[in-house]
Coordinates of C-alpha atoms and ligand atoms in Angstrom, one line a residue:
M1 CA 86.9 51.7 145.8
R2 CA 85.3 53.2 142.7
S3 CA 85.8 56.6 144.2
A4 CA 89.5 56.3 145.0
T5 CA 90.3 54.6 141.3
A6 CA 88.3 58.0 140.0
S7 CA 90.5 60.1 142.4
R8 CA 93.8 58.1 140.9
Q9 CA 92.4 58.8 137.4
R10 CA 91.9 62.6 138.5
L11 CA 95.4 62.6 139.7
A12 CA 96.8 61.1 136.8
V13 CA 94.9 63.1 134.3
L14 CA 96.0 66.1 136.3
M15 CA 100.0 65.2 136.3
A16 CA 99.5 64.3 132.4
I17 CA 98.2 68.1 132.1
T18 CA 101.0 69.6 134.4
L19 CA 103.9 67.4 132.6
W20 CA 102.4 68.2 129.6
S21 CA 102.1 72.4 129.9
V22 CA 105.6 72.5 131.5
S23 CA 107.1 70.3 128.6
G24 CA 104.8 72.8 126.1
L25 CA 106.2 75.7 128.3
I26 CA 110.0 74.1 127.7
T27 CA 109.4 73.6 123.9
L28 CA 107.8 76.8 123.8
C29 CA 111.0 78.5 124.6
A30 CA 113.2 76.0 122.9
E31 CA 112.0 77.0 119.6
S32 CA 111.8 80.7 120.2
P33 CA 115.3 82.4 119.1
Y34 CA 116.5 85.6 120.5
R35 CA 117.6 88.6 118.3
F36 CA 120.0 91.0 119.7
F37 CA 120.0 94.5 118.6
D38 CA 122.5 97.0 119.8
W39 CA 121.3 100.4 118.8
T40 CA 123.1 104.2 119.4
V41 CA 121.4 107.1 119.0
T42 CA 122.5 110.3 117.7
Y43 CA 121.6 113.5 116.3
G44 CA 123.4 113.8 112.8
D45 CA 123.3 115.8 109.2
I46 CA 120.4 114.4 106.7
Y47 CA 119.8 116.2 103.6
P48 CA 116.2 114.4 102.3
L49 CA 114.7 117.2 100.6
G50 CA 118.4 118.5 99.8
V51 CA 118.9 121.1 102.6
R52 CA 121.2 120.1 105.6
Q53 CA 118.7 119.0 108.5
Q54 CA 119.1 117.7 112.0
G55 CA 117.8 114.2 112.1
I56 CA 117.8 111.4 114.5
L57 CA 120.2 108.5 113.7
I58 CA 119.8 104.9 114.8
N59 CA 123.9 103.5 114.3
G60 CA 124.2 106.2 112.1
Q61 CA 121.2 105.7 109.8
F62 CA 118.3 107.1 108.6
P63 CA 115.6 105.2 108.4
G64 CA 116.9 103.3 111.4
P65 CA 118.0 99.6 110.8
E66 CA 115.1 97.1 110.0
I67 CA 113.9 94.4 112.8
Y68 CA 114.0 91.2 111.3
S69 CA 112.0 88.4 112.9
V70 CA 110.1 85.4 113.2
T71 CA 107.0 84.6 115.0
N72 CA 107.1 84.5 118.4
D73 CA 111.2 85.6 118.2
N74 CA 112.1 87.1 121.5
I75 CA 113.6 90.4 121.0
V76 CA 116.2 92.0 122.8
V77 CA 117.1 95.8 121.7
N78 CA 119.5 97.8 123.5
V79 CA 119.3 101.1 123.0
R80 CA 121.7 103.8 123.9
N81 CA 120.5 107.2 123.9
N82 CA 123.4 109.7 122.9
L83 CA 120.8 112.4 122.4
P84 CA 121.1 115.5 124.9
E85 CA 117.9 114.6 126.2
P86 CA 115.3 112.1 126.9
F87 CA 114.4 109.6 124.3
L88 CA 111.9 106.4 123.8
L89 CA 111.3 104.1 121.0
S90 CA 108.1 102.6 120.5
W91 CA 106.9 99.5 118.2
N92 CA 103.8 100.7 116.4
G93 CA 102.0 97.2 115.8
V94 CA 104.0 95.0 117.8
Q95 CA 101.3 93.6 120.5
M96 CA 103.7 93.3 123.8
R97 CA 101.5 90.6 124.8
K98 CA 101.1 91.0 128.7
N99 CA 104.0 93.6 128.4
S100 CA 103.0 97.1 128.3
Y101 CA 106.2 97.9 130.3
E102 CA 108.1 97.9 127.1
D103 CA 105.7 99.6 124.6
G104 CA 107.7 102.6 124.9
V105 CA 105.3 105.2 125.1
Y106 CA 105.5 107.9 127.7
G107 CA 102.3 106.0 130.1
T108 CA 104.4 102.8 130.2
T109 CA 108.2 103.4 130.2
C110 CA 110.5 106.1 132.0
P111 CA 112.6 107.7 129.1
I112 CA 116.0 106.5 128.3
P113 CA 117.9 109.8 130.0
P114 CA 120.7 111.2 128.0
G115 CA 123.8 109.0 128.1
K116 CA 122.3 106.2 129.2
N117 CA 120.8 103.0 127.8
F118 CA 117.8 100.9 128.5
T119 CA 117.1 97.6 126.7
Y120 CA 114.0 96.5 125.6
N121 CA 113.1 92.6 126.1
F122 CA 109.8 91.4 124.3
Q123 CA 108.4 88.9 122.0
M124 CA 106.8 88.6 118.5
K125 CA 103.9 86.5 119.9
D126 CA 101.7 85.0 117.7
Q127 CA 102.6 88.1 115.0
I128 CA 103.5 88.5 111.8
G129 CA 103.5 91.0 109.4
S130 CA 104.8 94.6 108.7
F131 CA 105.1 97.4 111.1
F132 CA 107.5 100.0 111.9
Y133 CA 109.2 101.8 115.1
F134 CA 109.1 105.4 115.9
P135 CA 110.7 107.8 118.5
S136 CA 107.6 108.4 120.9
L137 CA 108.7 111.7 123.1
A138 CA 108.9 114.8 122.3
F139 CA 108.4 115.6 118.7
H140 CA 111.2 113.6 117.7
K141 CA 109.1 111.6 114.8
A142 CA 109.6 114.7 112.8
A143 CA 113.7 113.9 112.8
G144 CA 113.4 110.6 111.7
G145 CA 114.8 108.0 113.9
Y146 CA 112.2 105.5 112.4
G147 CA 112.6 102.2 110.8
A148 CA 110.9 99.1 109.8
I149 CA 109.8 96.0 111.5
R150 CA 108.9 92.6 109.9
I151 CA 107.8 89.4 111.5
L152 CA 107.9 86.2 109.0
S153 CA 105.4 83.3 109.5
R154 CA 107.3 80.3 111.2
P155 CA 109.1 78.3 108.7
L156 CA 106.1 75.3 109.0
I157 CA 103.5 77.8 108.4
P158 CA 101.9 78.3 105.0
V159 CA 101.8 81.8 103.3
P160 CA 98.8 82.5 101.2
F161 CA 101.4 83.2 98.4
P162 CA 104.7 81.9 96.4
E163 CA 107.8 83.3 97.9
P164 CA 108.5 86.6 96.3
A165 CA 111.8 87.1 94.3
G166 CA 112.6 90.1 97.1
D167 CA 110.9 91.8 99.8
F168 CA 111.3 95.4 99.8
T169 CA 110.8 98.0 102.8
V170 CA 108.9 101.1 101.6
L171 CA 108.7 103.7 104.3
I172 CA 106.6 106.9 103.2
G173 CA 105.6 109.9 104.9
D174 CA 105.3 113.4 104.8
W175 CA 108.2 115.7 105.9
Y176 CA 109.1 119.4 107.2
E177 CA 112.1 121.0 106.3
A178 CA 112.0 122.8 109.6
N179 CA 114.2 121.5 112.8
H180 CA 111.8 119.1 114.9
K181 CA 112.6 121.5 118.1
V182 CA 111.6 124.5 115.8
M183 CA 108.4 122.5 115.2
K184 CA 107.9 121.7 119.1
A185 CA 108.3 125.2 119.6
V186 CA 105.4 126.2 117.3
L187 CA 103.4 123.6 119.2
D188 CA 104.4 124.1 122.6
G189 CA 103.7 128.1 121.7
G190 CA 100.0 127.3 121.2
H191 CA 100.2 127.4 117.3
R192 CA 99.4 125.3 114.1
L193 CA 101.9 124.0 111.9
G194 CA 102.1 124.9 108.3
F195 CA 101.7 122.3 105.4
P196 CA 104.8 119.7 104.6
D197 CA 107.3 120.7 102.3
G198 CA 107.8 117.4 100.9
I199 CA 107.3 113.4 101.1
L200 CA 109.9 111.1 102.0
I201 CA 110.3 107.7 100.4
N202 CA 112.8 105.8 102.6
G203 CA 114.4 108.8 103.8
R204 CA 115.0 109.9 100.4
G205 CA 113.2 113.0 98.6
P206 CA 111.2 113.7 95.6
T207 CA 113.5 111.4 93.5
G208 CA 115.8 109.2 95.6
A209 CA 115.0 105.9 96.0
S210 CA 115.5 103.1 93.7
F211 CA 114.2 99.7 93.8
T212 CA 115.9 96.9 91.0
V213 CA 113.9 93.9 90.1
D214 CA 114.2 91.2 87.3
K215 CA 111.7 90.8 84.5
G216 CA 109.1 87.8 85.3
K217 CA 109.7 88.0 88.7
T218 CA 107.1 89.2 91.7
Y219 CA 108.4 91.0 94.3
R220 CA 106.7 92.1 97.8
L221 CA 106.9 95.8 98.9
R222 CA 105.8 96.4 102.4
I223 CA 104.5 100.0 103.1
S224 CA 104.2 101.8 105.8
N225 CA 103.0 105.7 106.3
V226 CA 105.6 107.0 108.9
G227 CA 104.6 110.5 108.4
L228 CA 103.1 113.0 110.8
Q229 CA 99.7 113.5 109.0
H230 CA 98.9 113.1 105.8
S231 CA 96.9 110.4 104.0
L232 CA 99.2 109.1 101.3
N233 CA 98.5 107.6 97.6
F234 CA 101.1 104.7 96.7
R235 CA 101.5 103.7 93.0
V236 CA 103.5 102.1 90.4
Q237 CA 103.7 103.1 86.7
G238 CA 102.1 100.2 84.4
H239 CA 101.8 97.7 87.3
L240 CA 99.0 96.6 89.5
M241 CA 99.5 95.7 93.1
K242 CA 98.0 92.8 94.6
L243 CA 97.3 93.2 98.4
V244 CA 98.2 90.6 100.5
E245 CA 98.8 91.7 104.1
V246 CA 97.7 94.4 106.2
E247 CA 99.2 95.1 109.6
G248 CA 99.6 91.5 110.1
T249 CA 96.5 89.6 108.5
H250 CA 96.3 88.1 105.0
T251 CA 93.9 90.0 103.1
I252 CA 91.6 88.3 100.3
Q253 CA 94.3 89.1 97.5
A254 CA 92.4 91.9 95.4
S255 CA 94.7 94.2 92.8
Y256 CA 94.5 97.7 93.1
S257 CA 96.1 100.2 90.5
S258 CA 96.9 102.4 93.7
I259 CA 96.3 102.3 97.2
D260 CA 95.5 104.7 100.2
V261 CA 97.8 104.6 103.0
H262 CA 96.8 106.7 106.2
V263 CA 99.2 108.2 108.5
G264 CA 100.6 105.2 110.6
Q265 CA 99.1 102.4 108.3
S266 CA 100.6 99.2 106.6
Y267 CA 100.3 97.5 104.0
S268 CA 102.2 94.6 101.8
V269 CA 101.5 94.1 98.2
L270 CA 103.1 91.9 95.6
I271 CA 104.0 93.6 92.0
T272 CA 104.9 91.2 89.4
M273 CA 107.4 92.7 87.1
D274 CA 105.2 91.7 83.7
Q275 CA 106.1 94.8 81.7
P276 CA 108.6 95.8 79.1
A277 CA 112.1 95.9 80.4
Q278 CA 112.5 99.5 81.4
D279 CA 112.3 101.9 84.5
Y280 CA 108.9 102.9 86.1
Y281 CA 107.9 105.6 88.4
I282 CA 106.8 104.9 91.6
A283 CA 104.6 107.5 93.0
V284 CA 103.6 108.9 96.2
S285 CA 101.0 111.7 96.7
T286 CA 99.2 113.6 99.6
R287 CA 95.6 112.8 99.7
F288 CA 92.6 115.0 100.3
T289 CA 94.8 118.3 99.9
T290 CA 94.3 121.3 98.1
K291 CA 98.2 121.3 96.7
I292 CA 99.1 118.1 95.9
L293 CA 102.8 117.1 97.2
T294 CA 104.2 114.1 95.4
S295 CA 107.6 112.1 95.3
T296 CA 108.8 109.5 92.8
A297 CA 111.2 106.6 93.2
V298 CA 112.6 104.4 90.4
L299 CA 111.4 100.9 89.8
H300 CA 114.3 99.6 87.9
Y301 CA 114.2 96.5 85.8
S302 CA 117.9 95.1 85.6
N303 CA 118.0 94.6 82.2
S304 CA 116.2 98.0 81.4
I305 CA 116.9 99.6 78.0
R306 CA 115.3 103.0 79.0
P307 CA 115.0 105.4 82.2
V308 CA 111.7 106.8 83.5
S309 CA 109.5 108.4 81.1
G310 CA 106.3 109.8 80.1
P311 CA 104.2 111.7 83.0
V312 CA 104.1 110.2 86.4
P313 CA 100.9 108.1 87.2
C314 CA 98.6 110.3 88.7
G315 CA 96.7 109.7 92.0
P316 CA 92.6 108.9 92.4
T317 CA 91.3 112.2 91.6
T318 CA 87.7 111.1 92.9
E319 CA 87.6 112.2 96.8
I320 CA 86.5 110.1 99.7
G321 CA 84.0 107.7 97.8
W322 CA 87.1 105.6 95.8
S323 CA 88.8 105.7 99.1
I324 CA 86.2 104.6 101.1
N325 CA 85.1 101.9 98.3
Q326 CA 88.6 100.7 98.6
A327 CA 88.8 100.9 102.7
R328 CA 85.5 98.1 102.1
S329 CA 86.9 95.9 99.7
I330 CA 90.1 95.1 102.2
R331 CA 89.0 92.2 103.8
T332 CA 90.6 89.1 105.8
N333 CA 91.2 86.0 103.9
L334 CA 89.4 83.3 106.5
T335 CA 91.3 80.2 104.7
A336 CA 94.6 81.8 105.3
S337 CA 97.3 81.0 108.1
G338 CA 98.0 83.7 110.3
P339 CA 100.9 83.1 112.7
R340 CA 99.5 80.0 113.5
P341 CA 98.6 77.2 111.0
N342 CA 94.7 77.3 112.2
P343 CA 93.0 80.0 109.7
Q344 CA 92.2 83.1 111.3
G345 CA 88.7 82.8 110.5
S346 CA 88.3 80.2 113.2
Y347 CA 87.5 83.0 115.6
H348 CA 84.4 84.4 114.8
Y349 CA 84.3 87.7 115.9
G350 CA 80.8 88.6 114.7
Q351 CA 79.3 86.0 117.2
I352 CA 80.5 87.6 120.4
N353 CA 78.2 89.6 122.4
V354 CA 79.6 93.4 122.1
T355 CA 79.9 94.2 126.4
R356 CA 80.4 98.1 126.2
T357 CA 80.3 100.4 123.5
I358 CA 82.6 103.6 123.4
N359 CA 82.2 106.7 121.3
L360 CA 85.2 108.5 120.8
V361 CA 85.0 112.2 119.3
S362 CA 87.6 114.4 118.4
S363 CA 87.6 117.8 120.4
A364 CA 90.0 121.3 119.8
G365 CA 90.1 124.2 121.7
L366 CA 92.2 126.9 123.0
I367 CA 93.3 126.4 126.9
N368 CA 95.4 129.3 128.4
Q369 CA 95.1 130.8 124.9
K370 CA 97.0 127.5 123.3
Q371 CA 95.4 125.2 120.9
R372 CA 94.8 121.8 122.5
Y373 CA 93.5 118.5 121.0
G374 CA 91.7 115.8 122.5
V375 CA 89.0 113.4 122.6
N376 CA 85.5 113.3 124.0
G377 CA 86.3 116.9 125.7
V378 CA 89.7 115.7 127.3
S379 CA 93.2 116.7 126.4
F380 CA 95.8 114.6 127.8
V381 CA 98.6 116.1 129.6
P382 CA 101.2 113.7 131.4
A383 CA 100.8 113.0 135.4
A384 CA 103.3 114.6 137.8
D385 CA 106.7 114.6 137.4
N386 CA 106.1 112.6 134.5
T387 CA 105.5 109.5 136.2
P388 CA 104.5 106.4 133.7
L389 CA 101.2 105.7 134.4
K390 CA 102.1 102.0 134.5
I391 CA 104.8 102.4 136.8
A392 CA 103.0 104.2 138.8
D393 CA 100.3 101.5 138.5
Y394 CA 102.9 99.0 139.7
F395 CA 104.2 100.6 143.0
G396 CA 100.4 101.8 144.0
I397 CA 101.4 105.6 143.4
P398 CA 98.3 107.7 144.8
G399 CA 97.3 111.1 142.8
I400 CA 99.2 110.0 139.2
F401 CA 96.2 109.4 137.5
R402 CA 92.3 108.7 137.9
V403 CA 90.6 105.7 136.1
G404 CA 87.3 107.1 134.2
S405 CA 88.9 110.4 133.7
I406 CA 87.6 110.3 130.2
P407 CA 84.2 109.5 129.8
D408 CA 82.8 106.6 127.3
S409 CA 81.1 109.1 124.9
P410 CA 81.7 113.0 123.7
S411 CA 80.7 115.7 126.4
S412 CA 79.6 119.3 125.7
R413 CA 81.9 120.3 128.5
Q414 CA 84.8 122.6 127.5
L415 CA 87.8 120.8 126.6
V416 CA 89.8 120.2 129.8
L417 CA 93.2 118.9 130.6
D418 CA 93.6 115.5 132.4
T419 CA 95.5 112.8 132.7
A420 CA 93.1 110.7 130.9
V421 CA 92.8 106.9 131.5
M422 CA 89.8 105.1 130.5
G423 CA 89.4 101.7 132.4
A424 CA 88.1 98.5 130.9
D425 CA 88.1 94.6 132.1
Y426 CA 90.4 92.3 131.0
R427 CA 88.5 89.9 128.4
T428 CA 85.6 92.0 127.8
F429 CA 84.4 92.4 123.8
V430 CA 84.2 96.2 123.1
E431 CA 82.7 98.0 120.4
I432 CA 84.6 101.5 119.8
V433 CA 83.0 103.9 117.3
F434 CA 84.8 106.9 115.9
E435 CA 83.0 109.6 114.7
N436 CA 84.4 112.5 112.6
L437 CA 82.6 115.6 112.6
E438 CA 85.6 117.0 110.7
S439 CA 86.5 117.9 107.2
I440 CA 89.7 115.9 107.5
V441 CA 90.8 112.3 107.4
Q442 CA 91.8 110.9 111.1
S443 CA 94.0 108.0 111.4
W444 CA 93.3 106.3 115.0
H445 CA 95.8 103.8 116.6
L446 CA 95.7 101.7 119.7
D447 CA 98.6 99.9 121.3
G448 CA 98.3 96.3 122.6
Y449 CA 95.9 95.3 120.0
N450 CA 94.4 94.3 116.6
F451 CA 90.9 95.0 116.2
W452 CA 88.4 94.5 113.4
V453 CA 87.5 97.4 111.5
V454 CA 83.4 96.2 111.4
G455 CA 82.0 99.3 109.6
M456 CA 82.7 102.5 107.9
D457 CA 80.5 104.9 106.1
G458 CA 79.4 108.7 105.8
G459 CA 77.2 110.6 108.1
R460 CA 76.3 109.9 111.5
W461 CA 76.5 106.6 113.6
T462 CA 73.3 105.4 115.0
P463 CA 72.6 101.6 116.6
A464 CA 70.7 100.9 113.3
S465 CA 74.6 101.4 111.8
R466 CA 75.1 97.9 112.9
K467 CA 73.0 96.4 110.5
Q468 CA 75.7 96.9 107.9
Y469 CA 78.6 95.8 110.1
N470 CA 80.5 93.3 108.5
L471 CA 80.5 90.4 110.7
A472 CA 82.6 87.5 108.6
D473 CA 85.6 88.7 107.3
A474 CA 86.2 92.3 108.5
I475 CA 90.1 93.0 108.4
S476 CA 91.8 93.1 112.1
R477 CA 94.5 96.0 112.1
C478 CA 95.7 98.2 114.6
T479 CA 95.3 101.6 112.8
T480 CA 92.2 102.8 111.1
Q481 CA 91.1 105.9 109.2
V482 CA 87.9 107.7 109.9
Y483 CA 86.9 109.7 106.9
P484 CA 85.3 113.4 106.8
R485 CA 82.1 113.7 108.1
S486 CA 82.1 110.1 108.9
W487 CA 82.0 107.0 111.2
T488 CA 84.1 104.0 111.6
A489 CA 83.1 101.0 114.0
I490 CA 85.6 98.4 115.4
Y491 CA 85.5 95.6 117.5
I492 CA 88.1 94.6 120.2
A493 CA 88.7 91.3 122.4
L494 CA 90.0 92.9 125.2
D495 CA 92.5 89.9 126.1
N496 CA 95.8 91.7 126.8
V497 CA 96.4 93.3 130.0
G498 CA 97.9 96.5 130.5
M499 CA 98.0 100.1 130.0
W500 CA 98.0 100.8 126.2
N501 CA 97.6 104.5 124.4
L502 CA 95.1 105.1 122.1
R503 CA 96.0 107.7 120.0
T504 CA 95.4 109.8 116.9
E505 CA 98.5 109.0 114.5
F506 CA 98.0 112.9 113.1
W507 CA 101.2 113.9 115.2
A508 CA 100.8 117.4 116.6
R509 CA 97.6 116.3 117.8
Q510 CA 98.8 113.8 119.6
Y511 CA 101.4 115.7 121.0
L512 CA 99.2 118.5 121.8
G513 CA 96.6 115.9 123.5
Q514 CA 94.5 113.9 121.7
Q515 CA 95.7 110.4 123.0
F516 CA 94.4 108.3 126.3
Y517 CA 95.7 105.7 127.9
L518 CA 93.1 102.2 127.7
R519 CA 93.8 100.4 131.5
V520 CA 93.2 96.7 130.7
F521 CA 92.6 95.3 134.3
T522 CA 92.1 92.2 136.1
P523 CA 91.9 92.4 139.9
V524 CA 93.7 88.9 140.0
K525 CA 97.6 89.1 140.0
S526 CA 99.1 86.2 137.8
L527 CA 102.2 85.8 135.3
R528 CA 99.6 84.0 133.1
D529 CA 97.9 87.3 132.5
E530 CA 100.4 90.2 132.6
F531 CA 104.4 89.8 132.9
S532 CA 106.0 91.3 136.0
I533 CA 107.7 95.0 135.7
P534 CA 110.9 93.9 133.8
A535 CA 114.5 93.7 136.1
N536 CA 116.0 96.4 134.1
A537 CA 112.8 99.0 133.9
L538 CA 114.0 102.1 134.7
V539 CA 112.4 104.5 137.1
C540 CA 111.5 107.9 137.1
G541 CA 109.2 110.6 138.3
K542 CA 107.5 109.8 141.4
A543 CA 108.7 106.3 141.3
A544 CA 112.7 107.7 141.0
N545 CA 113.4 106.3 144.4
R546 CA 111.4 103.0 144.0
L547 CA 113.4 100.0 144.2
L548 CA 112.6 96.9 141.9
I549 CA 113.3 93.9 143.5
Ligands
NAG601 C1 122.3 98.8 129.2 O1 123.1 98.1 128.8 C2 123.8 96.8 129.4 C3 124.5 95.8 128.7 O2 125.7 97.0 127.9 C4 122.8 96.0 130.1 O3 123.1 94.7 130.7 C5 121.9 97.0 130.8 O4 120.9 96.0 131.3 C6 121.2 98.0 130.1 N1 120.3 98.8 130.9 C7 118.9 98.7 131.3 C8 118.6 100.0 132.0 O5 118.3 98.1 130.2
NAG602 C1 93.0 82.8 100.6 O1 94.1 82.1 101.1 C2 93.9 81.1 100.4 C3 94.9 79.7 101.4 O2 96.2 80.2 101.1 C4 94.3 81.0 99.3 O3 94.8 79.5 98.4 C5 93.7 81.4 98.3 O4 93.8 82.1 96.9 C6 93.1 83.3 98.8 N1 92.0 83.9 98.4 C7 92.0 84.6 98.2 C8 90.8 85.4 97.6 O5 93.0 85.7 98.1
NAG603 C1 74.5 86.9 123.3 O1 73.2 87.5 123.8 C2 72.1 86.8 123.1 C3 71.0 87.6 123.7 O2 71.0 88.6 125.0 C4 72.3 85.2 123.9 O3 71.2 84.4 123.4 C5 73.3 84.7 123.6 O4 73.5 83.4 124.0 C6 74.8 85.6 123.7 N1 75.7 85.1 123.2 C7 76.9 84.4 123.6 C8 77.9 84.0 122.5 O5 77.2 84.9 124.8

């Protein structure tokens, strides 16, 4: 009798849970709207530095149109490739949860053939923040084809600052006057690229862009470094910037007179127009270079009585120390909401035991008399027939890649070419230590994830370096810099099954092999952990004759 009651109760509970989760699912779908984008990619003339260049345009625009979205929105981007060569877009910082097929890099997605289209379907699942998209194949990024992505908080989720009077996208990056195909040929020939010719701000050269503001009001600027290599310093004459967001994390709102933005990174700042009504310089210049390139834009007060005047504000002159101190001061506001109403700090990353430490060191060398770059002694090359690794994994096509083809720590052997894939178990908690033995700043990005930047310092990393980790309020982001002859340590919760690109954002090196794929794997196949291959997925390479069902 008792046991019958108990089992009836269990059944009732079970039914309630089932009903709750089914209705939860329905509500979730019902409240996540779809946003549709129809994009055509073409070559077209652009003149960012005053000379005519072949640029990659999206719907005729350079930079491309912005993806404007809200947390959990479903994004549908139909990309028609009207270039005479294969093309892919990737979504820097969008986590593509359970959905690496849509990531748009060589290892996950077949290229869109010339004259064909592919419709990307993904969700801005549990994300907020400022990011960008870019063309991932060949050396297309040097021709443009990039644009901003913004993910706003849902209407009822509190944002830790008053609604700004305006919200500007500021895409900055170094730029070459050379045609991207010429640059690609230089790299293919085993040579290095020279110094860039200028810096672009929203696709405009040294004195192009202008932002109009009202005196007394506060504006948000979303700054992303979409360039090919150089760290850039960003500043506004006569105004302080209050940092509020870094790659989807609300920060401690500290004020800065200038901010270093390393290649691939995104920052949001608030600026209050509290100065006399005139025009002011916005200045962007290269960091840690002997020759300094600077571009300016104009901050125009709507009631301005004077054009820009006075010297362009100088960037920081002290080198690494200033920048590393600034980087350490950028922390998570633990009481601010992220994409969900519960404060992000309720996730105590500092109390989770690390299950694995991966040590990554940049490698460089000549292979067949040509310059190559790598990680831990392996320089990445695509697999046979360019079959995407994720697609090969799905169909079980052998001989495409080998899990473990890149070691967890640097090797002393000579640089080798391989289709480097590192295996990792789903739901493990991993520490990655990037060690930079060079005299340039490095910038590393991981697709599919945000990670906590727990520490960075000069010199070599040792296990004792862990004592200085920030285990309370480190910033959570997707791209981190590693200073010259320094290290940066990150923690990652591997909660996103898939094939994820880990790469340098120094684009010539990325192109010459400084990248690999992290295959976050679970032996149990379940739609709860990973979505199925999309019905419209293109097939190519050794998967070309496979049918999707
Ligand atoms: C190409 O676009 C059409 C709609 O115009 C769409 O139905 C189709 O799925 C797209 N192709 C791919 C491979 O996504
Ligand atoms: C952190 O966020 C809270 C909640 O929105 C806000 O009130 C507070 O000012 C923020 N603190 C800092 C130091 O930025
Ligand atoms: C972490 O490891 C320590 C020592 O091995 C152990 O005592 C502790 O319970 C572990 N914590 C968690 C959260 O697993």
